[in-house]
Short mmCIF file of C-alpha atoms and ligand atoms in Angstrom, two decimals:
data_model
loop_
_atom_site.label_atom_id
_atom_site.label_comp_id
_atom_site.label_asym_id
_atom_site.label_seq_id
_atom_site.Cartn_x
_atom_site.Cartn_y
_atom_site.Cartn_z
CA UNK A 840 58.22 3.62 54.92
CA UNK A 841 57.42 6.30 52.59
CA UNK A 842 56.24 4.01 49.90
CA UNK A 843 53.33 2.90 52.28
CA UNK A 844 51.95 6.64 52.93
CA UNK A 845 51.40 7.47 49.11
CA UNK A 846 47.39 7.29 48.73
CA UNK A 847 45.52 5.67 46.55
CA UNK A 848 43.41 7.60 44.92
CA UNK A 849 43.44 10.92 43.02
CA UNK A 850 39.85 11.88 44.12
CA UNK A 851 41.49 12.65 47.70
CA UNK A 852 42.46 16.19 46.41
CA UNK A 853 38.90 16.94 45.95
CA UNK A 854 38.04 15.27 49.08
CA UNK A 855 35.26 13.66 47.41
CA UNK A 856 33.63 10.31 49.43
CA UNK A 857 34.94 7.13 48.09
CA UNK A 858 31.19 6.16 47.91
CA UNK A 859 28.22 7.73 48.90
CA UNK A 860 24.33 6.88 48.64
CA UNK A 861 21.79 9.30 48.58
CA UNK A 862 18.26 8.17 49.67
CA UNK A 863 18.75 4.81 48.70
CA UNK A 864 15.29 2.75 49.13
CA UNK A 865 15.05 -1.42 47.31
CA UNK A 866 12.46 -3.90 47.67
CA UNK A 867 12.04 -7.36 46.91
CA UNK A 868 9.06 -8.87 45.61
CA UNK A 869 8.18 -12.55 46.05
CA UNK A 870 4.93 -13.37 44.73
CA UNK A 871 2.26 -10.96 46.49
CA UNK A 872 4.72 -10.35 48.97
CA UNK A 873 7.12 -7.47 48.98
CA UNK A 874 9.71 -6.74 51.22
CA UNK A 875 11.01 -3.15 51.75
CA UNK A 876 14.88 -4.12 52.62
CA UNK A 877 16.39 -0.52 52.21
CA UNK A 878 14.54 2.69 53.28
CA UNK A 879 16.09 5.69 52.28
CA UNK A 880 19.46 5.30 53.53
CA UNK A 881 22.00 8.11 52.82
CA UNK A 882 25.48 7.06 53.80
CA UNK A 883 29.08 8.30 52.72
CA UNK A 884 32.06 6.48 52.91
CA UNK A 885 35.13 9.05 53.14
CA UNK A 886 38.15 7.93 51.89
CA UNK A 887 40.79 6.77 54.00
CA UNK A 888 38.27 5.23 56.19
CA UNK A 889 37.17 2.24 57.67
CA UNK A 890 33.30 1.96 58.06
CA UNK A 891 31.50 -1.23 59.57
CA UNK A 892 28.17 -1.71 58.87
CA UNK A 893 26.34 -3.92 61.68
CA UNK A 894 22.33 -4.85 62.56
CA UNK A 895 20.38 -7.93 63.31
CA UNK A 896 19.57 -10.34 60.70
CA UNK A 897 17.55 -9.48 57.81
CA UNK A 898 18.17 -5.36 58.66
CA UNK A 899 19.36 -4.97 55.16
CA UNK A 900 23.31 -5.03 55.66
CA UNK A 901 23.69 -7.46 52.36
CA UNK A 902 21.28 -5.45 50.42
CA UNK A 903 22.69 -2.29 51.30
CA UNK A 904 26.24 -3.76 50.33
CA UNK A 905 25.12 -5.05 47.25
CA UNK A 906 23.61 -1.78 46.11
CA UNK A 907 26.57 0.30 47.31
CA UNK A 908 28.83 -1.70 44.98
CA UNK A 909 26.47 -2.07 41.75
CA UNK A 910 25.83 -5.34 42.38
CA UNK A 911 21.81 -5.23 42.77
CA UNK A 912 19.40 -2.22 41.36
CA UNK A 913 17.66 0.05 43.69
CA UNK A 914 14.15 1.75 43.37
CA UNK A 915 15.52 4.72 44.21
CA UNK A 916 17.88 7.00 45.52
CA UNK A 917 21.32 7.20 43.48
CA UNK A 918 24.83 5.69 44.53
CA UNK A 919 28.26 6.95 43.82
CA UNK A 920 31.46 5.20 43.87
CA UNK A 921 33.77 8.48 43.42
CA UNK A 922 32.73 10.80 40.83
CA UNK A 923 30.21 8.43 39.10
CA UNK A 924 27.08 8.02 39.46
CA UNK A 925 26.31 3.75 39.08
CA UNK A 926 22.66 3.49 39.18
CA UNK A 927 22.07 4.13 35.80
CA UNK A 928 24.73 2.64 34.30
CA UNK A 929 24.56 -0.12 31.29
CA UNK A 930 25.51 -3.51 32.73
CA UNK A 931 28.95 -3.17 30.67
CA UNK A 932 30.02 -0.02 32.14
CA UNK A 933 29.32 -1.18 35.85
CA UNK A 934 31.14 -4.28 35.37
CA UNK A 935 34.26 -2.33 34.32
CA UNK A 936 33.78 0.10 36.85
CA UNK A 937 33.47 -2.98 39.34
CA UNK A 938 36.48 -4.41 37.63
CA UNK A 939 38.80 -1.27 37.78
CA UNK A 940 37.27 0.48 41.03
CA UNK A 941 36.03 -1.94 43.42
CA UNK A 942 37.56 -4.56 45.53
CA UNK A 943 35.64 -7.31 47.22
CA UNK A 944 36.58 -9.79 49.96
CA UNK A 945 34.28 -12.47 51.07
CA UNK A 946 33.93 -14.54 53.51
CA UNK A 947 34.47 -17.83 52.19
CA UNK A 948 37.90 -16.08 50.08
CA UNK A 949 37.03 -16.99 46.88
CA UNK A 950 40.29 -18.09 45.51
CA UNK A 951 40.81 -20.18 42.39
CA UNK A 952 42.34 -23.36 43.58
CA UNK A 953 44.28 -23.98 41.02
CA UNK A 954 46.01 -21.05 40.74
CA UNK A 955 49.02 -19.87 42.96
CA UNK A 956 48.67 -17.30 45.56
CA UNK A 957 50.33 -14.92 43.26
CA UNK A 958 48.42 -15.53 40.45
CA UNK A 959 45.39 -15.11 42.64
CA UNK A 960 46.32 -11.64 43.29
CA UNK A 961 47.07 -10.58 39.89
CA UNK A 962 43.64 -12.12 38.35
CA UNK A 963 41.34 -9.02 38.33
CA UNK A 964 43.95 -7.08 37.35
CA UNK A 965 44.80 -9.38 34.14
CA UNK A 966 41.15 -9.60 33.45
CA UNK A 967 40.84 -5.91 33.32
CA UNK A 968 43.86 -5.91 30.62
CA UNK A 969 46.01 -4.11 33.47
CA UNK A 970 49.33 -5.01 35.03
CA UNK A 971 50.15 -4.98 38.31
CA UNK A 972 52.79 -1.61 39.43
CA UNK A 973 55.61 -3.58 40.18
CA UNK A 974 56.23 -1.76 43.31
CA UNK A 975 52.83 -1.40 44.44
CA UNK A 976 52.44 -4.99 44.17
CA UNK A 977 55.63 -5.47 46.38
CA UNK A 978 54.25 -3.15 48.59
CA UNK A 979 50.79 -5.17 49.13
CA UNK A 980 52.54 -8.36 49.63
CA UNK A 981 54.80 -7.09 52.04
CA UNK A 982 52.25 -5.48 54.14
CA UNK A 983 50.35 -8.66 53.84
CA UNK A 984 53.25 -10.98 54.81
CA UNK A 985 52.82 -13.04 51.93
CA UNK A 986 56.08 -13.45 50.53
CA UNK A 987 57.33 -16.65 51.25
CA UNK A 988 53.89 -18.20 50.41
CA UNK A 989 53.70 -16.70 46.68
CA UNK A 990 53.98 -19.95 44.76
CA UNK A 991 51.44 -22.00 47.08
CA UNK A 992 47.98 -22.67 46.24
CA UNK A 993 45.22 -22.05 48.25
CA UNK A 994 45.05 -25.67 49.40
CA UNK A 995 48.57 -25.48 50.76
CA UNK A 996 47.48 -22.15 52.97
CA UNK A 997 45.76 -21.60 56.56
CA UNK A 998 42.58 -19.96 56.17
CA UNK A 999 43.90 -16.62 57.74
CA UNK A 1000 46.32 -16.71 54.83
CA UNK A 1001 43.84 -17.50 51.82
CA UNK A 1002 41.99 -14.24 53.27
CA UNK A 1003 45.14 -12.64 53.48
CA UNK A 1004 45.63 -13.15 49.81
CA UNK A 1005 41.87 -12.34 49.06
CA UNK A 1006 42.74 -8.50 50.57
CA UNK A 1007 46.05 -8.14 48.45
CA UNK A 1008 43.83 -9.57 45.45
CA UNK A 1009 41.34 -6.81 46.45
CA UNK A 1010 44.04 -4.35 47.38
CA UNK A 1011 46.14 -4.42 44.31
CA UNK A 1012 44.53 -2.43 41.89
CA UNK A 1013 43.93 0.11 44.00
CA UNK A 1014 40.17 0.19 43.79
CA UNK A 1015 38.24 3.00 45.30
CA UNK A 1016 36.64 1.35 47.78
CA UNK A 1017 37.03 -2.50 49.16
CA UNK A 1018 33.55 -4.25 50.35
CA UNK A 1019 34.10 -6.99 53.01
CA UNK A 1020 30.90 -9.23 53.61
CA UNK A 1021 31.90 -10.73 56.89
CA UNK A 1022 35.62 -11.44 56.01
CA UNK A 1023 36.48 -13.25 59.25
CA UNK A 1024 33.36 -15.27 59.57
CA UNK A 1025 35.25 -18.33 58.50
CA UNK A 1026 38.49 -17.67 60.68
CA UNK A 1027 39.24 -18.49 63.94
CA UNK A 1028 39.87 -15.69 66.38
CA UNK A 1029 43.65 -15.26 65.82
CA UNK A 1030 43.79 -15.10 62.01
CA UNK A 1031 40.34 -12.79 62.23
CA UNK A 1032 42.52 -10.69 63.99
CA UNK A 1033 45.53 -10.50 61.61
CA UNK A 1034 43.19 -9.99 58.59
CA UNK A 1035 41.52 -7.12 60.64
CA UNK A 1036 44.69 -5.52 61.50
CA UNK A 1037 45.82 -5.81 57.95
CA UNK A 1038 42.57 -4.26 56.60
CA UNK A 1039 42.79 -1.35 59.52
CA UNK A 1040 46.58 -0.74 58.09
CA UNK A 1041 45.60 -0.81 54.53
CA UNK A 1042 43.49 2.30 55.30
CA UNK A 1043 45.55 3.74 57.44
CA UNK A 1044 49.15 3.54 55.96
CA UNK A 1045 47.99 3.04 52.78
CA UNK A 1046 44.83 5.17 51.87
CA UNK A 1047 42.22 2.40 50.90
CA UNK A 1048 38.53 3.29 52.09
CA UNK A 1049 36.98 0.08 53.23
CA UNK A 1050 33.13 -1.10 54.13
CA UNK A 1051 32.28 -3.93 56.14
CA UNK A 1052 29.62 -5.69 57.10
CA UNK A 1053 29.71 -7.88 60.28
CA UNK A 1054 27.59 -8.98 63.23
CA UNK A 1055 31.04 -9.22 65.49
CA UNK A 1056 31.67 -6.46 67.61
CA UNK A 1057 35.31 -7.10 67.77
CA UNK A 1058 35.70 -6.78 64.27
CA UNK A 1059 33.58 -3.47 64.18
CA UNK A 1060 36.15 -2.25 67.02
CA UNK A 1061 38.59 -2.03 63.94
CA UNK A 1062 36.82 0.48 62.18
CA UNK A 1063 36.52 3.93 62.33
CA UNK A 1064 32.89 4.26 62.16
CA UNK A 1065 30.06 1.57 62.41
CA UNK A 1066 26.66 2.34 61.36
CA UNK A 1067 23.86 0.72 62.47
CA UNK A 1068 21.12 -0.73 60.33
CA UNK A 1069 17.59 -1.57 61.84
CA UNK A 1070 14.69 -2.82 59.75
CA UNK A 1071 16.12 -1.09 56.50
CA UNK A 1072 17.15 1.98 58.01
CA UNK A 1073 20.13 3.63 59.60
CA UNK A 1074 19.49 4.12 63.15
CA UNK A 1075 22.70 4.73 64.92
CA UNK A 1076 26.89 5.79 64.21
CA UNK A 1077 29.56 5.05 66.63
CA UNK A 1078 32.98 7.10 65.55
CA UNK A 1079 35.82 5.35 66.97
CA UNK A 1080 33.99 2.27 68.44
CA UNK A 1081 35.61 -0.03 70.85
CA UNK A 1082 34.54 -3.61 71.03
CA UNK A 1083 32.31 -2.70 74.05
CA UNK A 1084 31.17 0.28 72.77
CA UNK A 1085 29.05 -1.82 69.58
CA UNK A 1086 27.99 -5.01 71.93
CA UNK A 1087 26.15 -2.53 74.43
CA UNK A 1088 24.63 -0.12 71.46
CA UNK A 1089 23.90 -4.04 69.49
CA UNK A 1090 21.67 -5.00 72.97
CA UNK A 1091 18.94 -2.24 71.93
CA UNK A 1092 18.59 -3.70 68.29
CA UNK A 1093 18.56 -7.11 69.02
CA UNK A 1094 14.72 -8.72 69.48
CA UNK A 1095 14.90 -10.16 73.07
CA UNK A 1096 16.69 -13.50 73.34
CA UNK A 1097 18.15 -12.99 69.63
CA UNK A 1098 21.78 -13.99 69.74
CA UNK A 1099 24.39 -11.27 67.27
CA UNK A 1100 25.04 -13.62 64.77
CA UNK A 1101 23.55 -12.57 61.34
P1 ADP B 1438 21.19 -8.68 56.50
O1 ADP B 1438 22.36 -8.80 55.18
O2 ADP B 1438 20.93 -7.89 57.42
O3 ADP B 1438 21.02 -9.93 57.02
P2 ADP B 1438 19.47 -8.84 53.83
O4 ADP B 1438 20.16 -7.63 52.99
O5 ADP B 1438 19.79 -9.96 53.71
O6 ADP B 1438 20.10 -8.45 55.77
O7 ADP B 1438 17.81 -8.85 54.08
C1 ADP B 1438 16.72 -7.54 54.08
C2 ADP B 1438 15.60 -8.05 53.94
O8 ADP B 1438 15.47 -8.24 52.27
C3 ADP B 1438 15.30 -9.15 54.71
O9 ADP B 1438 13.91 -9.42 55.26
C4 ADP B 1438 15.15 -10.44 53.64
O10 ADP B 1438 14.35 -11.24 53.88
C5 ADP B 1438 14.54 -10.01 52.48
N1 ADP B 1438 15.83 -10.29 51.16
C6 ADP B 1438 17.11 -10.03 51.09
N2 ADP B 1438 17.41 -10.85 49.74
C7 ADP B 1438 16.27 -11.09 49.16
C8 ADP B 1438 15.89 -11.48 47.87
N3 ADP B 1438 16.31 -11.95 47.10
N4 ADP B 1438 14.26 -12.03 47.49
C9 ADP B 1438 13.33 -11.41 48.34
N5 ADP B 1438 13.54 -10.77 49.46
C10 ADP B 1438 15.18 -10.43 50.41
#
């Protein structure tokens, strides 16, 4: 379908990454103890690319995602979302940038229980004072397979359907990037596969850029690139990974006897 090949981002002409991290460092201090969660991480997330972030528990995945999304401050380094460097923006400008250019998908769906699926999908746009583009909204709804469920409330939807509503909500504002934090963590494997296939389709057919934190090699197998964190540093990367590649690589990073789950 022609409308599904339209690229989401005007920046594509310049070939600029959707997100760029340059030498990002972050330390948490609690009392006398300081934990260096990120140790000079540089990472480009190209446009129209599905990038996975993996690593053992405590390796810095969530911190990195929060820093990339402007949800946490850095000690040093720079983060760009599109052409905008975000680390020196005021809170107000950062909130605006997130509303307009960043989509989020969480493990726990984070839908508003009293609103219908459609109202949930368009809520962030409304907060940003924008109206959905009708044709794009239709494309997103059709692609997520939610056409028959738009007037249902979250409690009337399965977990997989709720997460697809969350995906549609993230996608409908045409953000420069969507951050997905363990998006299949609360789903059975079949619903998880549907959500992952949808995210992959949004990258390949709609030109979306997606960054996903996951502990699951099967989920990582849907990405275009997976990067591995260990102890706050980027230690490896696989392009076009299979689940088996990822599993094999993870064995090298997990402490002996530890499970893969973060
Ligand atoms: P992951 O997502 O890979 O499990 P995190 O980014 O959550 O790792 O944590 C990286 C390191 O930073 C860990 O050592 C963790 O204990 C520490 N950390 C994370 N958040 C905080 C916080 N708010 N305060 C203090 N230490 C934190």
